[in-house]
mmCIF file of N, CA and C in Angstrom:
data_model
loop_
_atom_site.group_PDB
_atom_site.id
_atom_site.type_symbol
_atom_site.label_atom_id
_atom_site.label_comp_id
_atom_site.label_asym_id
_atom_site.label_seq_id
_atom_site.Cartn_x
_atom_site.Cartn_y
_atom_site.Cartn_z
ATOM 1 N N UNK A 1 13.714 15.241 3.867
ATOM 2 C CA UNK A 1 13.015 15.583 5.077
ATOM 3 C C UNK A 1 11.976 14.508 5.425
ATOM 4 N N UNK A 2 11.112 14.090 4.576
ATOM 5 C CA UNK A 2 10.176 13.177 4.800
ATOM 6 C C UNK A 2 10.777 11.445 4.880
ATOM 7 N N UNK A 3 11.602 11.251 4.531
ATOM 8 C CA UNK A 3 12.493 10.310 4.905
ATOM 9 C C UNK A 3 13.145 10.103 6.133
ATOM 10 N N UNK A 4 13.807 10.727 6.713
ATOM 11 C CA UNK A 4 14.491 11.249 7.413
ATOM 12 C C UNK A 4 12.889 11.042 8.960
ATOM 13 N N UNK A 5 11.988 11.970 8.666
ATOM 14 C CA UNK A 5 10.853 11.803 9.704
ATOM 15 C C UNK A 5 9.927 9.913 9.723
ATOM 16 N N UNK A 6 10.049 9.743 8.596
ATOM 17 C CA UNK A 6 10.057 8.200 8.379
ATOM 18 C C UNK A 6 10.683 7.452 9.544
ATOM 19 N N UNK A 7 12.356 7.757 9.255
ATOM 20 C CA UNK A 7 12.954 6.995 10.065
ATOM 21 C C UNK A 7 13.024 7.077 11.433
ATOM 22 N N UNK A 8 12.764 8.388 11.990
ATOM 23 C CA UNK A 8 12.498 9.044 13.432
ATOM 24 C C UNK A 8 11.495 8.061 13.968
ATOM 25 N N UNK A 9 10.117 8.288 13.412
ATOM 26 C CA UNK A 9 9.369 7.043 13.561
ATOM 27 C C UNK A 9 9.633 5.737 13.807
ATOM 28 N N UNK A 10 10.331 5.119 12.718
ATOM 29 C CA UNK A 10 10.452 3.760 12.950
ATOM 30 C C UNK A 10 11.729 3.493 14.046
ATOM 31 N N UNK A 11 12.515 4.574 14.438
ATOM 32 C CA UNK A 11 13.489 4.696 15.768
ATOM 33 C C UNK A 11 12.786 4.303 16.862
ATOM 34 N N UNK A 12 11.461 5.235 16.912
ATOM 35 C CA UNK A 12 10.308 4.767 17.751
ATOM 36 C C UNK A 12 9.824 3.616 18.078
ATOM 37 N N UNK A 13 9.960 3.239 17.135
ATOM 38 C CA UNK A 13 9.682 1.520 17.104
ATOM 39 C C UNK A 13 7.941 1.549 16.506
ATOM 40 N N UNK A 14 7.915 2.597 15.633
ATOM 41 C CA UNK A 14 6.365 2.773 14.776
ATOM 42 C C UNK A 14 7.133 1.883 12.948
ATOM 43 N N UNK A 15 5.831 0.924 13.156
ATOM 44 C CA UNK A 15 6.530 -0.091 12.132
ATOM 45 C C UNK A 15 5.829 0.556 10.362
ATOM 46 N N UNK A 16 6.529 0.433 9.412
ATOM 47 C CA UNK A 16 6.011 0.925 8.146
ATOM 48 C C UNK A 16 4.607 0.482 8.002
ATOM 49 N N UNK A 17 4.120 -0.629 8.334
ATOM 50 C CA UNK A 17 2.416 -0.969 8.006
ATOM 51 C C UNK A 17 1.751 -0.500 8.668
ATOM 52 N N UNK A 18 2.022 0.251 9.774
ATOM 53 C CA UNK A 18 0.767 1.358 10.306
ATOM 54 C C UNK A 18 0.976 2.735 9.918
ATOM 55 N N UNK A 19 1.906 2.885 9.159
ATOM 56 C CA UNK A 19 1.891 4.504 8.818
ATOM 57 C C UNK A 19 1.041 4.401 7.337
ATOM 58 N N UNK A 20 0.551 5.697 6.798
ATOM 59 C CA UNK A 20 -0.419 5.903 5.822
ATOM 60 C C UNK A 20 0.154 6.912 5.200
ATOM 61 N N UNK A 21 0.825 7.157 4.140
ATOM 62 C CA UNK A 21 1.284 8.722 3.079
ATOM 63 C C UNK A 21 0.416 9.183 2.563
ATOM 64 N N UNK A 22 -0.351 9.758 2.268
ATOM 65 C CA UNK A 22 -1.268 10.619 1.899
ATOM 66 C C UNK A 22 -0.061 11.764 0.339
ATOM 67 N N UNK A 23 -0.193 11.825 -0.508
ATOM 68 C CA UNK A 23 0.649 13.051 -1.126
ATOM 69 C C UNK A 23 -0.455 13.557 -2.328
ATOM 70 N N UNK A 24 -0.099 14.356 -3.218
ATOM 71 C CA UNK A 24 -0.921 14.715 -4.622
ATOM 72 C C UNK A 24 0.104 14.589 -5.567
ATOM 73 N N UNK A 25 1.384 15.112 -5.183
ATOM 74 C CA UNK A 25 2.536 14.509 -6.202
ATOM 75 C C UNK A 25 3.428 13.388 -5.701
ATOM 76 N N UNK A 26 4.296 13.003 -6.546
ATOM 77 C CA UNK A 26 5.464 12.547 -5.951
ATOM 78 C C UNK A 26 6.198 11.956 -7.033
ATOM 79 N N UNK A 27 7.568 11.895 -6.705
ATOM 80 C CA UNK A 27 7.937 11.280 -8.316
ATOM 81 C C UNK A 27 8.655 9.723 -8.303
ATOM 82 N N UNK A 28 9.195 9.397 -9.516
ATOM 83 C CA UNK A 28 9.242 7.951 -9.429
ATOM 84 C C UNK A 28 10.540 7.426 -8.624
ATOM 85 N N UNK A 29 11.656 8.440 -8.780
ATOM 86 C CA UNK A 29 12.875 8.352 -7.878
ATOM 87 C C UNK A 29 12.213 8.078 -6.237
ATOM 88 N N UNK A 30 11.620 9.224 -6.015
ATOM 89 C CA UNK A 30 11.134 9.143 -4.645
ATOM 90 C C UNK A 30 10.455 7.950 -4.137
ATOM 91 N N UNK A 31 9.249 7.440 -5.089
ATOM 92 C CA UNK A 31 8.921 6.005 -4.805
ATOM 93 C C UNK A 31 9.810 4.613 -4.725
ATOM 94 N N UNK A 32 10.670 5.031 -5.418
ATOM 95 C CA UNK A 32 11.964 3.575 -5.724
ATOM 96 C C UNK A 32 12.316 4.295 -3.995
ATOM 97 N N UNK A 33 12.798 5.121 -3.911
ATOM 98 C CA UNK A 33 13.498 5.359 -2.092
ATOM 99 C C UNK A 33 12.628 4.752 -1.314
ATOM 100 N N UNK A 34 11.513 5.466 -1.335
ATOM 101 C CA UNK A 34 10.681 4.902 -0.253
ATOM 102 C C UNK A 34 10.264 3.595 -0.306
ATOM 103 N N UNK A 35 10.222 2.711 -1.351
ATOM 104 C CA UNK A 35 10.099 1.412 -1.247
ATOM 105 C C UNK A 35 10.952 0.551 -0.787
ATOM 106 N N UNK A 36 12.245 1.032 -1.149
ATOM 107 C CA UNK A 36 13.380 0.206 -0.929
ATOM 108 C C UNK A 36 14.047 0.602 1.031
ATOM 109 N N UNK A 37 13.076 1.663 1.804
ATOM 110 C CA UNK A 37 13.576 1.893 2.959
ATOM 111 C C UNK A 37 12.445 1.918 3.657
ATOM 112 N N UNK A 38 11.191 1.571 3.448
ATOM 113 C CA UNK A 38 10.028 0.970 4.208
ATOM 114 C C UNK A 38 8.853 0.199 2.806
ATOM 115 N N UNK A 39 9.396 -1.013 2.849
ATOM 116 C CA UNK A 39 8.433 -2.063 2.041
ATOM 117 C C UNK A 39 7.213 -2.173 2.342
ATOM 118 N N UNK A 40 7.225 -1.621 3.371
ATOM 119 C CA UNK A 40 5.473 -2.531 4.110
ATOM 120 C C UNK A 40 4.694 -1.110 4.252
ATOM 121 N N UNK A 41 5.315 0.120 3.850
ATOM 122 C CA UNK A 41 4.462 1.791 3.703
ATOM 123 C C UNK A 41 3.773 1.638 2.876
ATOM 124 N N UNK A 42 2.423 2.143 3.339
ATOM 125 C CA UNK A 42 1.219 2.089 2.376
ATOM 126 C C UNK A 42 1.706 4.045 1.754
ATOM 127 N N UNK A 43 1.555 3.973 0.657
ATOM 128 C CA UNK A 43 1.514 5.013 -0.118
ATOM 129 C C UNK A 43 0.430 5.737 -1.082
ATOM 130 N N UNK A 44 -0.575 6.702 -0.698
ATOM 131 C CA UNK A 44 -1.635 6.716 -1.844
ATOM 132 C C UNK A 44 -0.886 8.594 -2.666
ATOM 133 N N UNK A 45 -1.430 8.434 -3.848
ATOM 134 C CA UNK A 45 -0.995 9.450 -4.202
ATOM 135 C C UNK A 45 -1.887 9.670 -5.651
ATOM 136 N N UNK A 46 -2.027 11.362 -5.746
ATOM 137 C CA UNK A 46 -3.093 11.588 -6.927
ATOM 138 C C UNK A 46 -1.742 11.634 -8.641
ATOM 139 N N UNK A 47 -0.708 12.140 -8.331
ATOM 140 C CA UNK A 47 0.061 11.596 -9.610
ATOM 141 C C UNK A 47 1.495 11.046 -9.360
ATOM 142 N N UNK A 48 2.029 10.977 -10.388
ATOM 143 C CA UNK A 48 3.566 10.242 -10.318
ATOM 144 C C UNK A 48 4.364 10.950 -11.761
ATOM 145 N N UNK A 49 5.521 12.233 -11.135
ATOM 146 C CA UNK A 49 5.784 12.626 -12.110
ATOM 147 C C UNK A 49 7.070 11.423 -12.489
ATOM 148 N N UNK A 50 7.614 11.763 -13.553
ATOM 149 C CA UNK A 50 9.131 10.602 -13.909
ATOM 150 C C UNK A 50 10.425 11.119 -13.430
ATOM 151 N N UNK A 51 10.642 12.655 -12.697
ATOM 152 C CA UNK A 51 12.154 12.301 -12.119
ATOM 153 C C UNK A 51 12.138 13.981 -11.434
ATOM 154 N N UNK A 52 13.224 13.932 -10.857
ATOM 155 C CA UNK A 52 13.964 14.968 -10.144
ATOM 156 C C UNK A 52 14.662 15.974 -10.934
ATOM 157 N N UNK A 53 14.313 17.528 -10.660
ATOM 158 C CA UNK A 53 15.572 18.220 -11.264
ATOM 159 C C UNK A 53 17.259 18.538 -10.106
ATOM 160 N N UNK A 54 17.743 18.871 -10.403
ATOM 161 C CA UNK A 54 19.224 18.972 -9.849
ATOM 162 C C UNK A 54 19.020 19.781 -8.220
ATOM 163 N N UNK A 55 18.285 20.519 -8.572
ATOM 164 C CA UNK A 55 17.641 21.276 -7.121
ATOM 165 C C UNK A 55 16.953 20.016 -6.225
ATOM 166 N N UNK A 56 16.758 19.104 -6.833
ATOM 167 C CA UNK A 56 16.147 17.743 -6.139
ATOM 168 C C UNK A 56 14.244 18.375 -5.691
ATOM 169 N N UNK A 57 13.959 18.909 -7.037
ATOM 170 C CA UNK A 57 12.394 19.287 -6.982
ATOM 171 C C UNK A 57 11.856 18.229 -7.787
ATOM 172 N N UNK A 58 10.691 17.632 -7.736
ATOM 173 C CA UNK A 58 9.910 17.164 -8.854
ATOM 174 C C UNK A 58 9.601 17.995 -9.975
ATOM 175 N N UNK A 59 10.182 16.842 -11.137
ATOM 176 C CA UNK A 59 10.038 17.437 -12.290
ATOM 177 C C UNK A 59 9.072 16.706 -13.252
ATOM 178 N N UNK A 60 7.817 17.190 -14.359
ATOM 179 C CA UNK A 60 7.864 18.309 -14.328
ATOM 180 C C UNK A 60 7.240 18.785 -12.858
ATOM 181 N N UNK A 61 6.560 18.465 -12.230
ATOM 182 C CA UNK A 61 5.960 19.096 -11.133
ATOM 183 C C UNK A 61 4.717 20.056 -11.609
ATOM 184 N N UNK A 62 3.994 20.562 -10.508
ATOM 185 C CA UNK A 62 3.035 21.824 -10.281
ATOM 186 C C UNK A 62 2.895 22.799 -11.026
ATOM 187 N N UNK A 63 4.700 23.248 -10.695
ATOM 188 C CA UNK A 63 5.260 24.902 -10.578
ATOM 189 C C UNK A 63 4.686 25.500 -9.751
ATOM 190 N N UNK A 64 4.590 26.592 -9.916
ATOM 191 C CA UNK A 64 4.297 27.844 -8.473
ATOM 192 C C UNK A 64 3.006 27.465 -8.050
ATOM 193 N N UNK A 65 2.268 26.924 -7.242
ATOM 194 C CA UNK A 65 0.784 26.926 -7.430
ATOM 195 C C UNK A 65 0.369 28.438 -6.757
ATOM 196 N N UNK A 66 1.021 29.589 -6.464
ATOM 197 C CA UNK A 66 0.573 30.602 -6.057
ATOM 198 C C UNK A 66 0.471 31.820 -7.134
ATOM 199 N N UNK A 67 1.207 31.607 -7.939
ATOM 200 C CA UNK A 67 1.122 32.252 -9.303
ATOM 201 C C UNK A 67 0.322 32.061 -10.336
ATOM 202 N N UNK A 68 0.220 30.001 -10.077
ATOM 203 C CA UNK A 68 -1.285 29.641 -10.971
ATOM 204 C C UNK A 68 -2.622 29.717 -10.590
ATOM 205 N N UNK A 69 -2.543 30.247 -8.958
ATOM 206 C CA UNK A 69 -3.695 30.685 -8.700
ATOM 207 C C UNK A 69 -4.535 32.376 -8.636
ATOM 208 N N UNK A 70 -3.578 32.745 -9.305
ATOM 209 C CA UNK A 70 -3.482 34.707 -9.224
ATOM 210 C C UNK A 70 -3.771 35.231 -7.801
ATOM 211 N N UNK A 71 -2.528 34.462 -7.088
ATOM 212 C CA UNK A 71 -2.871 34.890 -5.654
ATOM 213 C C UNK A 71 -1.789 35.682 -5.021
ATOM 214 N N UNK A 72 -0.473 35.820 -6.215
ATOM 215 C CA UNK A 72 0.714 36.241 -5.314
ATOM 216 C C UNK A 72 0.734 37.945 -6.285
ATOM 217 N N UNK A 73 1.248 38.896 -5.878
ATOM 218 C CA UNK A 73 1.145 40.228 -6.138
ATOM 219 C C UNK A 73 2.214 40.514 -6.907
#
């Protein structure tokens, strides 16, 4: 999805060095993509897990953050 809106953008003719990613996760598969399909994307991010599970989630990831916050019933 976020790829995909990447490229919508740059259809636009919005070039990778003015866009800014902002994330808290992301994993290392995802960074090899996004490097290799906008070089010049600035990327900041608070971690970097090491890979994808089959569902194509970051692994290990978060997990629920609504369950680790005793917020879901």
């Amino acid at each position: 999805a976020l790829l995909s809106q990447l490229r919508q953008l740059q259809d636009q003719g919005v070039e990778g060095g003015r866009l800014r990613l902002i994330t808290a996760l992301c994993s290392s598969p995802g960074l090899k993509l996004l490097g290799e399909e906008m070089p010049d994307l600035t990327l900041h991010t608070a971690s970097i897990d090491e890979g994808i599970n089959d569902a194509g989630q970051i692994s290990p990831g978060i997990g629920e953050p609504l369950r680790r916050l005793n917020l879901r019933s």
